[in-house]
JSON list of C-alpha atoms in Angstrom, two decimals:
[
{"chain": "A", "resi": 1, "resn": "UNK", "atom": "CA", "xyz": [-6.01, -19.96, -1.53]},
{"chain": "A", "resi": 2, "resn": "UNK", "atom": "CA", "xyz": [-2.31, -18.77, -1.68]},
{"chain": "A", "resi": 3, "resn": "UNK", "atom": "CA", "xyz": [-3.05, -15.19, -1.79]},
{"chain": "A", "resi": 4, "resn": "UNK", "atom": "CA", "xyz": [-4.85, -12.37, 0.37]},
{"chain": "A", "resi": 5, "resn": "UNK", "atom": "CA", "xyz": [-8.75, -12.41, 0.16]},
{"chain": "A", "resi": 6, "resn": "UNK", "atom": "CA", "xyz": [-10.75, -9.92, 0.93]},
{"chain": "A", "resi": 7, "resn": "UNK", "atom": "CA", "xyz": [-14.84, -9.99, 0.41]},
{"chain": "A", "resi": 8, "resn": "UNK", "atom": "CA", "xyz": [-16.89, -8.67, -0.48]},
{"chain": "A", "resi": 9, "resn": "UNK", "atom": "CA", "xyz": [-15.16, -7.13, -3.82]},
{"chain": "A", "resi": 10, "resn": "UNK", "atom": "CA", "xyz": [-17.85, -4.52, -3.96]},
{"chain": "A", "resi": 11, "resn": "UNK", "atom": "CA", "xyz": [-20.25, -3.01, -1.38]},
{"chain": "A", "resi": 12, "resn": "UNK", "atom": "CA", "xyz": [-22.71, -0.40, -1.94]},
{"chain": "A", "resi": 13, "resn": "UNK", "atom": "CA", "xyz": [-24.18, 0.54, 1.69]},
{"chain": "A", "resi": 14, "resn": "UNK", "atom": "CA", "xyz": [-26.88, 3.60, 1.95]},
{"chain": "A", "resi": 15, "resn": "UNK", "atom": "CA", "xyz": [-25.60, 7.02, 4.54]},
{"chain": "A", "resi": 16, "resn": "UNK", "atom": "CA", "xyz": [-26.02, 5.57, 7.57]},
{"chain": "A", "resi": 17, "resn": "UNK", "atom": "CA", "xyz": [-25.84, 2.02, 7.26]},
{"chain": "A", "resi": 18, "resn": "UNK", "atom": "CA", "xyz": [-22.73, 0.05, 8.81]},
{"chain": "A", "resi": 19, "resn": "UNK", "atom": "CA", "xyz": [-20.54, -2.44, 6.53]},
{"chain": "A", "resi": 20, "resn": "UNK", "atom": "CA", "xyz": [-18.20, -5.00, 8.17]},
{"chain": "A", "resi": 21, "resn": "UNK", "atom": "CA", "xyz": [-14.85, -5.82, 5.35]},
{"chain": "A", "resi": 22, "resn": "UNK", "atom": "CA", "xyz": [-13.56, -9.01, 5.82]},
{"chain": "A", "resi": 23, "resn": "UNK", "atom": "CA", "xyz": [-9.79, -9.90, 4.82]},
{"chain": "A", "resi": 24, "resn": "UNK", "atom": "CA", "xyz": [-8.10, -13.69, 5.14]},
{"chain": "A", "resi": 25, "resn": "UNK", "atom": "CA", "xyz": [-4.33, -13.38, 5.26]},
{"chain": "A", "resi": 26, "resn": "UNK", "atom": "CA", "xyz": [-2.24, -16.03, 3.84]},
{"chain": "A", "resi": 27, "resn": "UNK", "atom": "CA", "xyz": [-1.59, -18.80, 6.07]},
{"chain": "A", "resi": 28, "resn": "UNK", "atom": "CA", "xyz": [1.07, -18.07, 8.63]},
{"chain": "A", "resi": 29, "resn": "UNK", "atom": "CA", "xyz": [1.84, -14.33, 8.07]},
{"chain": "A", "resi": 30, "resn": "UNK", "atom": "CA", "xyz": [1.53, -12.92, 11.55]},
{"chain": "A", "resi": 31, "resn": "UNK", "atom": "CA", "xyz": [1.46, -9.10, 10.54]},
{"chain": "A", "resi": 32, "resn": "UNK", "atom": "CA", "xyz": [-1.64, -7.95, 9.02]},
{"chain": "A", "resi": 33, "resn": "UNK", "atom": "CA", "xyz": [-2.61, -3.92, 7.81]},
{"chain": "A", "resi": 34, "resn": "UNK", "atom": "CA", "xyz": [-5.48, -2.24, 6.52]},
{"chain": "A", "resi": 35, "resn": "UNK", "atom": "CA", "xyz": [-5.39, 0.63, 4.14]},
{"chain": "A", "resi": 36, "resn": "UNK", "atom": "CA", "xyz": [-8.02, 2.88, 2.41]},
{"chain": "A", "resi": 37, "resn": "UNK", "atom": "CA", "xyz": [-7.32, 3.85, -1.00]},
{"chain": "A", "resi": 38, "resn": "UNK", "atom": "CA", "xyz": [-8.92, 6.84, -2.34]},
{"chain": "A", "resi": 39, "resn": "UNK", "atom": "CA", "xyz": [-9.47, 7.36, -6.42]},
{"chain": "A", "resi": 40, "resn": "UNK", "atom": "CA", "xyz": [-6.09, 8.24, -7.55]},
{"chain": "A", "resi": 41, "resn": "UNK", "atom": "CA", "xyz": [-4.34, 8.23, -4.02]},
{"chain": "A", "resi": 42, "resn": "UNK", "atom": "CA", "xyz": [-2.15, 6.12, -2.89]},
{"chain": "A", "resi": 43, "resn": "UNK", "atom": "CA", "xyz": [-2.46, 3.71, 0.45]},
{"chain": "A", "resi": 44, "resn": "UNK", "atom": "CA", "xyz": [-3.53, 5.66, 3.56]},
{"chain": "A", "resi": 45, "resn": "UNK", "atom": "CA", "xyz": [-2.55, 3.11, 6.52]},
{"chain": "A", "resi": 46, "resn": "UNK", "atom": "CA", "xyz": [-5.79, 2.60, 8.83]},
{"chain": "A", "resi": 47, "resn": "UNK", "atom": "CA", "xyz": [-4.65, -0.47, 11.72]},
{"chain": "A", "resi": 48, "resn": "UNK", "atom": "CA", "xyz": [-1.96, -2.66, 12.15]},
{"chain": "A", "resi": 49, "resn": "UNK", "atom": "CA", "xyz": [-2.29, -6.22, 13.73]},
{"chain": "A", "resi": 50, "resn": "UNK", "atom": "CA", "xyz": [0.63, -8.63, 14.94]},
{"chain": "A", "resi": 51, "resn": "UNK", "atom": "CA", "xyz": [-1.59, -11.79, 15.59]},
{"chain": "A", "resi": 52, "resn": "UNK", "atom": "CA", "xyz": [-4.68, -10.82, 17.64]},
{"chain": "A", "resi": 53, "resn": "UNK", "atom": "CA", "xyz": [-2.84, -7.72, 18.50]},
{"chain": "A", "resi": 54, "resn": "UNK", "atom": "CA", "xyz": [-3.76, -4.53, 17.38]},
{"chain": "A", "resi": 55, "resn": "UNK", "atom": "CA", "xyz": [-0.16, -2.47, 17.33]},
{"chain": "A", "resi": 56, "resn": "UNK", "atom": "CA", "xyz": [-1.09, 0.46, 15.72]},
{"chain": "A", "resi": 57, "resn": "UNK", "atom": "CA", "xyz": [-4.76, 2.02, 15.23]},
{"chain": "A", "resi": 58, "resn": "UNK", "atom": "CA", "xyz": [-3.68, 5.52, 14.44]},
{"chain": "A", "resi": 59, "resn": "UNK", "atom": "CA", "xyz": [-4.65, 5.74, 10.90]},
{"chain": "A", "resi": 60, "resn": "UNK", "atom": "CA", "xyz": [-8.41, 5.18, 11.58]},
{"chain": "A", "resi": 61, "resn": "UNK", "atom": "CA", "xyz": [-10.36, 8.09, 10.84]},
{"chain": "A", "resi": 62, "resn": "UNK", "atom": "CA", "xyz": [-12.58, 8.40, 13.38]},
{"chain": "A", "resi": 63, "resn": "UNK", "atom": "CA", "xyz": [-14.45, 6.04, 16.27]},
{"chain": "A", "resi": 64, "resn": "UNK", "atom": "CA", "xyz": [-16.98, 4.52, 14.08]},
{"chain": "A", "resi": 65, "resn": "UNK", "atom": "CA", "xyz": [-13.99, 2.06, 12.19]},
{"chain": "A", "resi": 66, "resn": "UNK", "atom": "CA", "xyz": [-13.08, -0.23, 14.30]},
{"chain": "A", "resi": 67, "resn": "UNK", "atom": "CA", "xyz": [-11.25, -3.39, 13.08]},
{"chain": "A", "resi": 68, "resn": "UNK", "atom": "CA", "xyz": [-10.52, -7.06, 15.15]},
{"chain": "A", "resi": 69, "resn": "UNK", "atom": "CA", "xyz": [-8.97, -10.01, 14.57]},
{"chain": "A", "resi": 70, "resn": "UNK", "atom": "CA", "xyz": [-9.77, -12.01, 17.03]},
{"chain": "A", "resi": 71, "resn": "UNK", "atom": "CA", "xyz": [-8.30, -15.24, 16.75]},
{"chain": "A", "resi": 72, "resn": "UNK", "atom": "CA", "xyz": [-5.13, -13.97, 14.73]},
{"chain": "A", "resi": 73, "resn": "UNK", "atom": "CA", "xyz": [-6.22, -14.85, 11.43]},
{"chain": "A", "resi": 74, "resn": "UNK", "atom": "CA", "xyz": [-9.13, -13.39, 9.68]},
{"chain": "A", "resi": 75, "resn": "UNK", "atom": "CA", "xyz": [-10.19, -9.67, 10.32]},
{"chain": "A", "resi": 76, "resn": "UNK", "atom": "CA", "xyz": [-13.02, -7.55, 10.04]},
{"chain": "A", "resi": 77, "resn": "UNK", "atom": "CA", "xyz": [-12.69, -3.85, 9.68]},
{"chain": "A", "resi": 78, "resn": "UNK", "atom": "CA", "xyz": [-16.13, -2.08, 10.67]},
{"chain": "A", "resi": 79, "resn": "UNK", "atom": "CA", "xyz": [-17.46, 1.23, 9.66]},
{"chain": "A", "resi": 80, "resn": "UNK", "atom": "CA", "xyz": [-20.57, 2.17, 11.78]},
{"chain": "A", "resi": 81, "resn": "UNK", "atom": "CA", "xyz": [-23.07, 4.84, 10.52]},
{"chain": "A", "resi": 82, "resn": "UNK", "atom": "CA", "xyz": [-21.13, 5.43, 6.77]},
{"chain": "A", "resi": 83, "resn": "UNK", "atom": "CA", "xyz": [-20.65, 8.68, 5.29]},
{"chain": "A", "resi": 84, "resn": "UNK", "atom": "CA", "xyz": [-19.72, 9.58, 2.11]},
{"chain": "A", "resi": 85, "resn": "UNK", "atom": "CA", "xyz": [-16.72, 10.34, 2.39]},
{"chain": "A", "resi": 86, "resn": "UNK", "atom": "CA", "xyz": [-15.62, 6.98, 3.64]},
{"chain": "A", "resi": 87, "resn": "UNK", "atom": "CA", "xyz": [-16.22, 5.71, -0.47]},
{"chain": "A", "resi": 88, "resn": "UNK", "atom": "CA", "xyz": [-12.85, 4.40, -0.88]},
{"chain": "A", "resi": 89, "resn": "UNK", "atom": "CA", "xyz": [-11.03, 0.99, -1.96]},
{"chain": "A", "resi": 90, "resn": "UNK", "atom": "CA", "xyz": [-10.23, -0.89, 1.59]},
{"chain": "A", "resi": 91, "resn": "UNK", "atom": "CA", "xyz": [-6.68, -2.75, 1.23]},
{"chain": "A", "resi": 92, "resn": "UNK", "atom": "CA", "xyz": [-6.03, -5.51, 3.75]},
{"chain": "A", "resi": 93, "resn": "UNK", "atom": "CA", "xyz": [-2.03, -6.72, 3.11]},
{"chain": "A", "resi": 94, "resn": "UNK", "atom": "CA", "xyz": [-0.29, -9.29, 5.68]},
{"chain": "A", "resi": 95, "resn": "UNK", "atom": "CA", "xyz": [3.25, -10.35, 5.97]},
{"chain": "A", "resi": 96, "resn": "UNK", "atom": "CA", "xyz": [5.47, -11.88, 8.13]},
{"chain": "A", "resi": 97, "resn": "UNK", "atom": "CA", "xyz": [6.96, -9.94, 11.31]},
{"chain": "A", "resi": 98, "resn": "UNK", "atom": "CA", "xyz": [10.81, -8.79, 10.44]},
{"chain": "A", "resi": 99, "resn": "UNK", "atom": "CA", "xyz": [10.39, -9.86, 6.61]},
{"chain": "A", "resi": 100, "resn": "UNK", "atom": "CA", "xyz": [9.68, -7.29, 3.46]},
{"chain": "A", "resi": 101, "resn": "UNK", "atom": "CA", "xyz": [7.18, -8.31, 1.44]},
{"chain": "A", "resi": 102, "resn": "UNK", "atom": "CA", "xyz": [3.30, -6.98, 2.38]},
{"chain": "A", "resi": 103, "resn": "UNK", "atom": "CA", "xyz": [0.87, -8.96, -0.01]},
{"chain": "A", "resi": 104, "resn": "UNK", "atom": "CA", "xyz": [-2.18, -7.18, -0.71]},
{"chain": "A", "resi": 105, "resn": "UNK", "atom": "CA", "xyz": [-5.43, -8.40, -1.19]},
{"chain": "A", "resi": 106, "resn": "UNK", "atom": "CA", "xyz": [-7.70, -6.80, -4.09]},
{"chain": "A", "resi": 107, "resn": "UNK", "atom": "CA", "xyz": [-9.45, -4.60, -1.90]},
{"chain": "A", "resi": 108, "resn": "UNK", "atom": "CA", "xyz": [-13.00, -4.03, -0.64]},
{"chain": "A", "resi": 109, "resn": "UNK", "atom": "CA", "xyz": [-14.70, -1.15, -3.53]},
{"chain": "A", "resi": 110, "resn": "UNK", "atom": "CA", "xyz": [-17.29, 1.00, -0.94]},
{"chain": "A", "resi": 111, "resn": "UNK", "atom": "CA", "xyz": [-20.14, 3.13, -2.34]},
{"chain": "A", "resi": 112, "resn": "UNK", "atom": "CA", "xyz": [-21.69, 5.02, 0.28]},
{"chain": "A", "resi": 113, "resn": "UNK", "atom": "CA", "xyz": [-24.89, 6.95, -1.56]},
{"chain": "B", "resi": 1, "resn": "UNK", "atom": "CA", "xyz": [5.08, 10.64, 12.16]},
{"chain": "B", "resi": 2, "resn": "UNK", "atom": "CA", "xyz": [6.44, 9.53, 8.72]},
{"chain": "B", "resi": 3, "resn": "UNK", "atom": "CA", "xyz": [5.79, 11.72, 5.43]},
{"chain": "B", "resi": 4, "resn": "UNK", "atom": "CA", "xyz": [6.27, 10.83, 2.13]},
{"chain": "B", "resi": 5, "resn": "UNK", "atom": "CA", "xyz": [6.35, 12.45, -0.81]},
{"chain": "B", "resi": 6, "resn": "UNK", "atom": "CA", "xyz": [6.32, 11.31, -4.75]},
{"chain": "B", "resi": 7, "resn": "UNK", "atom": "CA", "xyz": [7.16, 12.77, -8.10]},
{"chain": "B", "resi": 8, "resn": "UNK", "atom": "CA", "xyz": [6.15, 13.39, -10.27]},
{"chain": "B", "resi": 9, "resn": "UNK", "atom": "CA", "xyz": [2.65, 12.67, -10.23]},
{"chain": "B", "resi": 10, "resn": "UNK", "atom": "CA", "xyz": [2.37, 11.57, -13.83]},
{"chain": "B", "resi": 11, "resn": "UNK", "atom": "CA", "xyz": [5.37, 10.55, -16.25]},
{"chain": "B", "resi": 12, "resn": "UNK", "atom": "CA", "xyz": [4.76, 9.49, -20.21]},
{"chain": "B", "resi": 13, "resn": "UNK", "atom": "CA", "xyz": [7.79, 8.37, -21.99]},
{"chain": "B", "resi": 14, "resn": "UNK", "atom": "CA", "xyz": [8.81, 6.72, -25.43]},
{"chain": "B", "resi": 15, "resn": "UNK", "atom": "CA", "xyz": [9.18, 3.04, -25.19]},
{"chain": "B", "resi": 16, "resn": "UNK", "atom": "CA", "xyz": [12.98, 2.67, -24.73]},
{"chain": "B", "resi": 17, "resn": "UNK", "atom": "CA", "xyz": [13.16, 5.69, -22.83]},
{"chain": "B", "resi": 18, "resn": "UNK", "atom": "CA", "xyz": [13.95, 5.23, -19.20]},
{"chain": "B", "resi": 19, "resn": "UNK", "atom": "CA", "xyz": [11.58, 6.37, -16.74]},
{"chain": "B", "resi": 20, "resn": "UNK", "atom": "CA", "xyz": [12.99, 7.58, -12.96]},
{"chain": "B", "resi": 21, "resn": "UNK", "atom": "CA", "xyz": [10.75, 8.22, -9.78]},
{"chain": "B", "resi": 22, "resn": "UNK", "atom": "CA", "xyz": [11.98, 10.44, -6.97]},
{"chain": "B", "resi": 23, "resn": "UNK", "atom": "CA", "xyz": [10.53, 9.95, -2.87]},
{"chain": "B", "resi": 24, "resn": "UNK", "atom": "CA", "xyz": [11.74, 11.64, 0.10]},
{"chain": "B", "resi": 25, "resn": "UNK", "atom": "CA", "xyz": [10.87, 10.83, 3.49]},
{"chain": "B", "resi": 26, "resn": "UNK", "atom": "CA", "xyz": [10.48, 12.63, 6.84]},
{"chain": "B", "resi": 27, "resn": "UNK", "atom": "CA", "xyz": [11.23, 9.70, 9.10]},
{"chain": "B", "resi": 28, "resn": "UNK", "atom": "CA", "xyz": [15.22, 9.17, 9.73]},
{"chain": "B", "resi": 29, "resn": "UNK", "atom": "CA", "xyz": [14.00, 5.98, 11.47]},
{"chain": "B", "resi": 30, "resn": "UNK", "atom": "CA", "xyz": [12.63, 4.52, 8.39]},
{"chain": "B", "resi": 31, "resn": "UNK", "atom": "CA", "xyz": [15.26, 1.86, 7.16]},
{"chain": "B", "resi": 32, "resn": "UNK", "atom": "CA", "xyz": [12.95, -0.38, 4.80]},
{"chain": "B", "resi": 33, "resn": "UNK", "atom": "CA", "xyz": [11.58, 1.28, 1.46]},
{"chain": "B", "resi": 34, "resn": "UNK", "atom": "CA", "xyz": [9.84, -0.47, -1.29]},
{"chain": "B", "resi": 35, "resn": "UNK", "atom": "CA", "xyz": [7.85, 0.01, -4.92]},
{"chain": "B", "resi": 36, "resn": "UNK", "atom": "CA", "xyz": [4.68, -1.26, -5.50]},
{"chain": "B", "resi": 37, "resn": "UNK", "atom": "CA", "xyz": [3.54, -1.49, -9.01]},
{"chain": "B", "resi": 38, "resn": "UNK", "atom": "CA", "xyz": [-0.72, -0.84, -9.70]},
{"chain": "B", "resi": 39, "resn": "UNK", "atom": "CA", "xyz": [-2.69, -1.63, -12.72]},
{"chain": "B", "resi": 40, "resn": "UNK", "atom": "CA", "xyz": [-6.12, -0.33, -12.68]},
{"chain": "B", "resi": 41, "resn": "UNK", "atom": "CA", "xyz": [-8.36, -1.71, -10.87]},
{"chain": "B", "resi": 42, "resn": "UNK", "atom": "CA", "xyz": [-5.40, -4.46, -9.33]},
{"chain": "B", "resi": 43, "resn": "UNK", "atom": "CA", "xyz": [-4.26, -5.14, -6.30]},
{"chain": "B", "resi": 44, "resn": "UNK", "atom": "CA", "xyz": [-0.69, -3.14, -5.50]},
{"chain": "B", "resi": 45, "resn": "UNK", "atom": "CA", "xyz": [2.25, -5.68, -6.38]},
{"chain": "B", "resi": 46, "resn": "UNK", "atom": "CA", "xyz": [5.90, -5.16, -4.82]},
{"chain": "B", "resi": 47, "resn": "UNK", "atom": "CA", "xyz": [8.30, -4.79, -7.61]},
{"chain": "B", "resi": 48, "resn": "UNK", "atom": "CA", "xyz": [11.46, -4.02, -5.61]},
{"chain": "B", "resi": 49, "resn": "UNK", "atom": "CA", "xyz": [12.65, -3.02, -2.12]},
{"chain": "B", "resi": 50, "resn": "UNK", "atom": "CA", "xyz": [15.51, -1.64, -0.96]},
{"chain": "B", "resi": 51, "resn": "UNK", "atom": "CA", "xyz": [17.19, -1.50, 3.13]},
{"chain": "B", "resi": 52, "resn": "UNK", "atom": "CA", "xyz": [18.69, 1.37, 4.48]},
{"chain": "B", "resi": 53, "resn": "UNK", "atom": "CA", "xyz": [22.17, -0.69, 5.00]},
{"chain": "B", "resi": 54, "resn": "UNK", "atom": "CA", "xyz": [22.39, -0.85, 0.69]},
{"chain": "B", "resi": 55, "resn": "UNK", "atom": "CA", "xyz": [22.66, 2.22, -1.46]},
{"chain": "B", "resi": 56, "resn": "UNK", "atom": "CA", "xyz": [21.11, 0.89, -4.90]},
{"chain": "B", "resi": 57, "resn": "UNK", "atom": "CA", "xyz": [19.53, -2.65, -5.95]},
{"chain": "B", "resi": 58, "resn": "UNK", "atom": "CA", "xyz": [19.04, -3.48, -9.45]},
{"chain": "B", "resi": 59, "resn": "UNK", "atom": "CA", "xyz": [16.56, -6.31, -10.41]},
{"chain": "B", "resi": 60, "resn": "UNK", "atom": "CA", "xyz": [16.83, -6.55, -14.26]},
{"chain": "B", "resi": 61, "resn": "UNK", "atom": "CA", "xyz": [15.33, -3.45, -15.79]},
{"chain": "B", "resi": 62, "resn": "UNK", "atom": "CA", "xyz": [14.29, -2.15, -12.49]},
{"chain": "B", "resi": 63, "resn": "UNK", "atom": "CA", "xyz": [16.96, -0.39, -10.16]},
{"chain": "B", "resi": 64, "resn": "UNK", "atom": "CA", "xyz": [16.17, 1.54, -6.68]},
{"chain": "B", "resi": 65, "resn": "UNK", "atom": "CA", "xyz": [18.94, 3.68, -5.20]},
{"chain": "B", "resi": 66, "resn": "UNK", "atom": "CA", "xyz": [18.96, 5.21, -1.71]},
{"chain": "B", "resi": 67, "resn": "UNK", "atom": "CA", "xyz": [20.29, 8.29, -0.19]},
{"chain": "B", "resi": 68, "resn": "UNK", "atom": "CA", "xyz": [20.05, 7.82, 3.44]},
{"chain": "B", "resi": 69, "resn": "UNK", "atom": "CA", "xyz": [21.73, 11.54, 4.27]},
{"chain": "B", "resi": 70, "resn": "UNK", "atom": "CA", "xyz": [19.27, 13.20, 2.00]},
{"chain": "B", "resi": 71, "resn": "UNK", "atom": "CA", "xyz": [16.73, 10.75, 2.50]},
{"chain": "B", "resi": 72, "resn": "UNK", "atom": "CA", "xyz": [15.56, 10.41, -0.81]},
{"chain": "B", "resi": 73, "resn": "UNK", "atom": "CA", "xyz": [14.97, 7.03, -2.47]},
{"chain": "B", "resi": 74, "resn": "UNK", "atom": "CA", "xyz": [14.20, 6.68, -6.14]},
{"chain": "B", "resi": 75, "resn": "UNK", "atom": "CA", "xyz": [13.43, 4.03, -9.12]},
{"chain": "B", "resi": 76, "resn": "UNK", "atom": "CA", "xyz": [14.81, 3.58, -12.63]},
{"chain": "B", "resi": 77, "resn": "UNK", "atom": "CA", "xyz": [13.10, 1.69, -15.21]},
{"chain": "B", "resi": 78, "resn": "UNK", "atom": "CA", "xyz": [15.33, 1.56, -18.06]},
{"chain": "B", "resi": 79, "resn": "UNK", "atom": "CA", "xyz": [14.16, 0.39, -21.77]},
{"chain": "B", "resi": 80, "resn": "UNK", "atom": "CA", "xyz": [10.72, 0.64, -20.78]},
{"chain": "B", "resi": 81, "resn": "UNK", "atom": "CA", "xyz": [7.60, -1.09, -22.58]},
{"chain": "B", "resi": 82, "resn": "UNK", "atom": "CA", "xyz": [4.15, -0.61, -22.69]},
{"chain": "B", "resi": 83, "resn": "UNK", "atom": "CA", "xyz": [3.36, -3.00, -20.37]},
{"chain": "B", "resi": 84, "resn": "UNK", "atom": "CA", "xyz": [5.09, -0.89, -17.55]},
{"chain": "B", "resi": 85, "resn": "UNK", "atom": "CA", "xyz": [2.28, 1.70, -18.00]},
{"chain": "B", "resi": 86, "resn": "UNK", "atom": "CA", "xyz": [0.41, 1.81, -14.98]},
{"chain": "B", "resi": 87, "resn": "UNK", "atom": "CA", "xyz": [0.78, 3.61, -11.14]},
{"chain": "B", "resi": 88, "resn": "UNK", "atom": "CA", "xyz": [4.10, 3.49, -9.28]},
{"chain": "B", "resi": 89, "resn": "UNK", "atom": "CA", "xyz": [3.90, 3.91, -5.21]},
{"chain": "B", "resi": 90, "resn": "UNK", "atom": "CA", "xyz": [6.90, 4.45, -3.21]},
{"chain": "B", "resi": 91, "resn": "UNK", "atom": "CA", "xyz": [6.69, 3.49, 0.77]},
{"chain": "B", "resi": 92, "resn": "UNK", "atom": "CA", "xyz": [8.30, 3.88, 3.99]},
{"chain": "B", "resi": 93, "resn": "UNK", "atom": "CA", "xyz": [8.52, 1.73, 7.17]},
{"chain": "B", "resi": 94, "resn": "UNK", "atom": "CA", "xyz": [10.75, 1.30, 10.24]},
{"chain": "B", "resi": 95, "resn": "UNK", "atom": "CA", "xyz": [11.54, -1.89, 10.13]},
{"chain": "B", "resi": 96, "resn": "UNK", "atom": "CA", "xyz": [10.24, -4.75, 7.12]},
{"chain": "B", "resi": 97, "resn": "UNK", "atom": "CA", "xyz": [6.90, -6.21, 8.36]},
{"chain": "B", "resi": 98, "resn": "UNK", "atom": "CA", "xyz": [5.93, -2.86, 9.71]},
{"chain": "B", "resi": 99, "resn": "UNK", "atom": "CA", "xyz": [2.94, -0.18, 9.34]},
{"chain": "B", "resi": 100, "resn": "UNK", "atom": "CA", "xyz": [4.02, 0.81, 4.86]},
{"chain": "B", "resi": 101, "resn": "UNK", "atom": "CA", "xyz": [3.26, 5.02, 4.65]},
{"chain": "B", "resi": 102, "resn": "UNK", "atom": "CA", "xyz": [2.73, 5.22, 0.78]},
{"chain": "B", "resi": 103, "resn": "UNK", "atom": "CA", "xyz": [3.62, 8.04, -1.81]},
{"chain": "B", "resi": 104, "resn": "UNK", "atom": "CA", "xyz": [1.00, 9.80, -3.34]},
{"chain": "B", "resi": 105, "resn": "UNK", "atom": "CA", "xyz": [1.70, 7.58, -6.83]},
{"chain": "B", "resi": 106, "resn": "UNK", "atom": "CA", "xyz": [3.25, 7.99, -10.08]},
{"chain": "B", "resi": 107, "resn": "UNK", "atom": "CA", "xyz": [1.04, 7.36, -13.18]},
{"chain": "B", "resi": 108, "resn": "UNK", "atom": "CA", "xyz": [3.19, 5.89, -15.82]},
{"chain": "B", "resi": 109, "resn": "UNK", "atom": "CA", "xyz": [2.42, 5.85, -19.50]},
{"chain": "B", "resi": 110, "resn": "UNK", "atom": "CA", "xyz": [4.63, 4.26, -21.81]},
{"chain": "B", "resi": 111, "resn": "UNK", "atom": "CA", "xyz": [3.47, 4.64, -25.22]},
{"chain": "B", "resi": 112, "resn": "UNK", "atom": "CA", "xyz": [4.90, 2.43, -28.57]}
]
């Protein structure tokens, strides 16, 4: 597709349980960012890839997310042992390096009950 | 690290009325600043941007101005419509195609 995927659109995972997020960047964009949305908040910035580097991992909460994007393209953003507070919208959004423009995906809903 | 903070956190205007949204930022080293636009339950969409070398940018209805000494950035939506109703999110970056820090958001209602 042209735009930003991101699956699955909805995951409900128990306390405890660990979720992988996917996200597929469009086609060429060599920057690529997660983000976790809370209700009514705006972007928090998690990670930061350029290709299969990861720039910038300061926004990650603690050390059970841990994202990868291992061949520069798709990436996975992993939350081991979920807690409740980690319920949140997960934004993936790539561009390319130097340009404006971050396209966001439509974001990964997590329940954690 | 960059900080940046949005208001107000909810505006409801008249359709016609003009609608303005104020940001600051922390960062000096931010030069790249742009509004997303968020219906519910959408994914954020960029309606405008703005680079620290250019003071305003209009884009139709939509106009962003910058002041890079106060560092404050803000947008004006002029003759606004109902279909403008929805959350506004001002960012920061460094550099275009960098790490976006996001505003807290603007919840716009424009009612007919």
């Amino acid at each position: 597709g042209a735009g930003v995927s991101q699956s699955p659109r909805y995951k409900v995972a128990k306390r405890g349980q660990d979720v992988a997020l996917r996200c597929d960047p469009i086609s060429g964009h060599v920057s690529l960012f997660w983000y976790q949305q809370a209700l009514g908040q705006g972007p928090e910035f998690l990670t930061y890839f350029q290709n299969e580097a990861q720039l910038d991992k300061s926004g990650l909460p603690s050390d059970r997310f841990f994202a990868e994007r291992p061949e520069g393209s798709v990436s996975t953003l992993k939350i081991q042992r979920t807690q409740q507070e980690d319920s949140a919208v997960y934004l993936c959004a790539s561009s390319l390096p130097t340009m404006g423009e971050a396209f966001f995906g439509q974001g990964t809903r997590l329940t954690v009950v | 690290g960059e900080n940046v903070e949005q208001h107000p956190s909810t505006l409801s205007v008249q359709e016609g009325d003009s609608a303005v949204i104020k940001c600051t930022y922390s960062d000096s080293a931010s030069n790249y600043f742009p509004w997303y636009k968020q219906e519910l339950g959408k994914r954020p969409q960029l309606i405008i941007d703005i680079r620290s070398n250019v003071g305003e940018k209009k884009d139709q209805r939509i106009a962003v101005t910058l002041n890079k000494t106060a560092k404050h950035f803000s947008l004006h939506i002029t003759e606004t419509q109902p279909e403008d109703s929805a959350v506004y999110f001002c960012a920061a970056s460094d550099q275009a195609g960098t790490a976006l820090i996001f505003g807290k958001g603007t919840t716009l209602s424009v009612s007919s």
